[in-house]
Amino acid sequence: MIVRHTIFQNSLMTALLDGIYDGEMTIGELLGKGNFGIGTFDALDGEMIILDGVCYQLRGDGTATVADLDQGTPFAVATNFVPRIKVAAPKGLKREELSAFIDEVEPSANYMYAVRITGRFSNVVTRTVVKQSKPYPPMAQAVGGDKELRFDDVEGIIGGFRTPVFEKGISVPGCHVHFIDAARTSGGHVLDYTVDEATIELCPGTDLDLRLPLTHDFRSANLAPDDLDQQLHTTEIKG
């Protein structure tokens, strides 16, 4: 049974794609919206993952540190995580296969889901955006030089959101997830992984609390690019 549950989002994915990297929301404000989430920081200075009310900044060299509460974010999704669905992840599945398995577990594909996968992974492949300088390039260009990092035989958490296709442009359709290791010292934006032994927890979301920026850059942004599908593939899947 699905019950009412709100997922909060700051800004739009299409705004991020268009180079809107200055945030008017602080990490302190964001944590007031949820104890779990993902996003990025001002000037694309790394990836974000929020676990148990702590916001971590994942940088291009693979390191993870606790973010300051006064840092800003141009894009983030957060919720108070309530694990209403809990299943074991089949051993040996890669990202695409496990995403399909998660879709089978969900009561419906028409809701949002916060996803937390905890355990051991045979490998996790990540990449992380690096800090940009003004004038900011579109995100598809900004991620062009990102270095891929591989973590082998690693314990940690893969966390993020499974978003319905009808939210394309508002967020990233499908499973958009970030990784942090068990020691909370390294991680990044997930490109692929292979499960060894892990538990999947899902928190269904029925309500979207969407906060749009009140800035000149956002007002003049191109939020309906003709090549939206290609941009999402380049920035989130990279190849």
Coordinates of C-alpha atoms in Angstrom, one line a residue:
M1 CA 0.0 0.0 0.0
I2 CA 1.3 3.4 -0.9
V3 CA 0.8 6.3 1.5
R4 CA 1.3 10.0 1.0
H5 CA 5.0 11.0 1.1
T6 CA 6.7 14.2 -0.2
I7 CA 9.9 14.4 -2.2
F8 CA 11.4 17.9 -2.3
Q9 CA 13.4 19.2 -5.3
N10 CA 15.4 22.4 -5.7
S11 CA 15.3 23.7 -9.3
L12 CA 15.1 21.7 -12.5
M13 CA 17.5 19.3 -14.3
T14 CA 17.0 21.3 -17.5
A15 CA 18.2 24.4 -15.7
L16 CA 21.4 22.5 -14.6
L17 CA 21.8 21.4 -18.2
D18 CA 21.6 25.0 -19.3
G19 CA 24.5 26.1 -17.0
I20 CA 22.5 27.4 -14.0
Y21 CA 25.1 26.5 -11.4
D22 CA 24.6 29.2 -8.8
G23 CA 22.3 28.1 -6.1
E24 CA 20.1 30.3 -3.8
M25 CA 19.5 27.5 -1.4
T26 CA 21.9 26.5 1.4
I27 CA 22.7 23.0 2.5
G28 CA 21.3 23.9 5.9
E29 CA 18.0 24.8 4.3
L30 CA 18.1 21.6 2.2
L31 CA 18.6 19.4 5.2
G32 CA 15.4 20.9 6.6
K33 CA 13.6 19.2 3.7
G34 CA 14.9 15.7 4.2
N35 CA 17.5 13.4 5.7
F36 CA 18.3 11.6 2.4
G37 CA 19.0 12.9 -1.1
I38 CA 21.4 13.7 -4.0
G39 CA 22.4 16.8 -5.9
T40 CA 25.3 19.1 -6.6
F41 CA 27.0 22.2 -5.3
D42 CA 27.5 25.8 -6.5
A43 CA 29.6 25.9 -9.7
L44 CA 29.2 22.1 -10.0
D45 CA 31.8 21.7 -7.3
G46 CA 31.2 17.9 -6.9
E47 CA 28.3 15.6 -6.4
M48 CA 26.1 15.4 -3.3
I49 CA 24.7 12.6 -1.3
I50 CA 22.7 13.0 1.9
L51 CA 22.5 10.0 4.3
D52 CA 21.0 10.0 7.8
G53 CA 20.8 13.8 7.8
V54 CA 24.5 14.4 6.9
C55 CA 25.4 16.0 3.5
Y56 CA 28.5 14.7 1.9
Q57 CA 30.5 16.4 -1.0
L58 CA 32.0 14.0 -3.5
R59 CA 34.8 15.6 -5.5
G60 CA 36.4 14.7 -8.8
D61 CA 39.4 12.9 -7.2
G62 CA 37.0 10.5 -5.5
T63 CA 37.2 12.0 -2.0
A64 CA 34.2 12.6 0.2
T65 CA 33.9 15.2 3.0
V66 CA 31.0 16.6 5.1
A67 CA 29.6 19.7 3.4
D68 CA 29.3 23.0 5.3
L69 CA 25.8 24.1 6.1
D70 CA 26.3 27.5 4.4
Q71 CA 27.3 26.0 1.1
G72 CA 24.9 26.5 -1.8
T73 CA 23.2 24.1 -4.1
P74 CA 21.8 24.8 -7.6
F75 CA 20.0 21.4 -7.9
A76 CA 19.1 18.8 -5.3
V77 CA 16.4 16.2 -4.4
A78 CA 15.7 15.3 -0.8
T79 CA 13.2 13.4 1.3
N80 CA 12.8 11.9 4.8
F81 CA 13.6 8.3 4.0
V82 CA 11.1 5.8 5.2
P83 CA 12.0 2.3 3.9
R84 CA 8.5 0.9 3.1
I85 CA 9.9 -1.8 0.7
K86 CA 12.9 -3.9 1.5
V87 CA 14.4 -6.7 -0.6
A88 CA 17.7 -8.5 -1.1
A89 CA 19.5 -7.5 -4.3
P90 CA 20.3 -10.5 -6.5
K91 CA 24.0 -11.3 -6.6
G92 CA 26.0 -10.4 -9.7
L93 CA 23.5 -7.9 -11.2
K94 CA 24.9 -4.8 -12.9
R95 CA 23.3 -1.4 -12.9
E96 CA 20.9 -1.8 -15.8
E97 CA 19.8 -5.3 -14.6
L98 CA 19.3 -4.1 -11.0
S99 CA 17.3 -1.1 -12.3
A100 CA 14.9 -3.5 -14.1
F101 CA 14.7 -5.6 -10.9
I102 CA 13.8 -2.6 -8.9
D103 CA 11.1 -1.7 -11.4
E104 CA 9.6 -5.2 -10.9
V105 CA 9.6 -4.7 -7.1
E106 CA 7.8 -1.3 -7.2
P107 CA 4.0 -1.3 -6.8
S108 CA 3.7 1.1 -9.7
A109 CA 6.0 2.9 -12.2
N110 CA 3.9 6.1 -11.9
Y111 CA 5.4 7.2 -8.6
M112 CA 8.7 8.5 -7.5
Y113 CA 11.0 6.4 -5.3
A114 CA 13.9 7.2 -3.1
V115 CA 16.3 4.2 -3.5
R116 CA 19.0 3.1 -1.1
I117 CA 21.2 0.1 -1.8
T118 CA 23.4 -0.9 1.1
G119 CA 26.0 -3.6 1.1
R120 CA 29.0 -4.9 -0.8
F121 CA 29.7 -4.3 -4.5
S122 CA 32.1 -6.2 -6.7
N123 CA 32.8 -2.9 -8.4
V124 CA 31.4 0.6 -8.7
V125 CA 32.3 2.9 -11.6
T126 CA 31.8 6.6 -10.9
R127 CA 32.6 10.0 -12.3
T128 CA 32.2 13.4 -10.6
V129 CA 31.7 16.9 -11.9
V130 CA 34.4 19.4 -11.1
K131 CA 34.1 23.0 -10.2
Q132 CA 33.4 25.3 -13.1
S133 CA 34.3 29.0 -13.7
K134 CA 32.1 31.7 -15.1
P135 CA 30.9 32.1 -17.8
Y136 CA 29.5 28.6 -17.1
P137 CA 29.4 26.2 -20.0
P138 CA 26.4 23.9 -20.5
M139 CA 26.5 20.8 -18.4
A140 CA 27.1 18.5 -21.4
Q141 CA 30.4 20.4 -22.0
A142 CA 31.2 20.7 -18.3
V143 CA 31.3 16.9 -17.8
G144 CA 33.3 16.2 -20.9
G145 CA 36.6 15.9 -19.1
D146 CA 35.4 14.0 -16.1
K147 CA 37.6 11.2 -15.0
E148 CA 36.1 7.8 -14.3
L149 CA 37.0 6.1 -11.0
R150 CA 36.6 2.4 -10.2
F151 CA 36.1 1.0 -6.7
D152 CA 36.6 -2.8 -6.5
D153 CA 35.2 -5.1 -3.7
V154 CA 33.8 -2.2 -1.8
E155 CA 31.2 -1.8 0.9
G156 CA 29.0 1.3 0.9
I157 CA 25.7 2.8 -0.1
I158 CA 24.3 3.7 -3.5
G159 CA 21.5 6.2 -3.1
G160 CA 19.3 8.3 -5.2
F161 CA 15.9 8.4 -6.9
R162 CA 13.9 6.4 -9.4
T163 CA 11.9 9.0 -11.4
P164 CA 9.0 8.3 -13.8
V165 CA 9.4 9.2 -17.5
F166 CA 6.8 12.0 -17.2
E167 CA 9.2 14.0 -15.1
K168 CA 11.9 14.1 -17.8
G169 CA 13.5 17.6 -17.7
I170 CA 12.2 18.2 -14.2
S171 CA 14.5 15.5 -13.0
V172 CA 16.4 12.6 -14.5
P173 CA 14.1 9.7 -15.6
G174 CA 15.1 6.3 -14.4
C175 CA 17.5 5.6 -11.6
H176 CA 19.8 8.5 -10.8
V177 CA 22.2 7.4 -8.0
H178 CA 25.4 8.4 -6.2
F179 CA 27.8 6.2 -4.3
I180 CA 29.7 6.7 -1.0
D181 CA 31.8 4.0 0.7
A182 CA 31.1 2.6 4.2
A183 CA 33.9 4.8 5.7
R184 CA 32.3 7.9 4.1
T185 CA 35.6 8.9 2.6
S186 CA 35.1 8.3 -1.1
G187 CA 32.4 8.1 -3.8
G188 CA 30.8 9.8 -6.8
H189 CA 28.1 9.8 -9.5
V190 CA 27.4 6.2 -10.4
L191 CA 27.9 5.1 -14.0
D192 CA 27.8 1.3 -13.3
Y193 CA 28.2 -1.3 -10.6
T194 CA 28.0 -5.0 -9.9
V195 CA 26.2 -6.2 -6.8
D196 CA 27.9 -8.7 -4.5
E197 CA 25.6 -8.8 -1.5
A198 CA 23.3 -5.9 -0.8
T199 CA 19.8 -4.8 0.5
I200 CA 17.5 -2.6 -1.5
E201 CA 15.2 -0.2 0.3
L202 CA 12.6 1.9 -1.4
C203 CA 10.6 4.9 -0.2
P204 CA 7.7 5.7 -2.5
G205 CA 6.9 9.4 -3.1
T206 CA 3.5 10.6 -4.1
D207 CA 3.9 14.4 -3.7
L208 CA 6.6 16.6 -5.4
D209 CA 7.5 19.9 -3.6
L210 CA 9.3 21.8 -6.4
R211 CA 11.2 25.0 -5.6
L212 CA 12.2 27.2 -8.6
P213 CA 15.0 29.8 -8.4
L214 CA 14.2 33.5 -8.3
T215 CA 17.2 34.5 -10.4
H216 CA 17.8 36.3 -13.7
D217 CA 19.7 33.3 -15.0
F218 CA 16.8 31.0 -14.3
R219 CA 14.3 33.4 -15.8
S220 CA 16.3 33.5 -19.1
A221 CA 17.3 29.8 -19.2
N222 CA 16.4 27.5 -22.1
L223 CA 14.3 24.9 -20.2
A224 CA 13.1 23.0 -23.3
P225 CA 16.2 22.1 -25.4
D226 CA 15.5 20.1 -28.6
D227 CA 18.2 17.6 -27.7
L228 CA 17.1 17.0 -24.2
D229 CA 17.4 13.2 -24.4
Q230 CA 21.0 13.5 -25.7
Q231 CA 22.0 15.9 -23.0
L232 CA 20.6 13.7 -20.3
H233 CA 22.5 10.7 -21.7
T234 CA 25.7 12.7 -22.0
T235 CA 25.6 14.1 -18.5
E236 CA 24.2 11.2 -16.6
I237 CA 25.3 8.1 -18.4
K238 CA 28.4 9.4 -20.3
G239 CA 28.5 7.2 -23.3

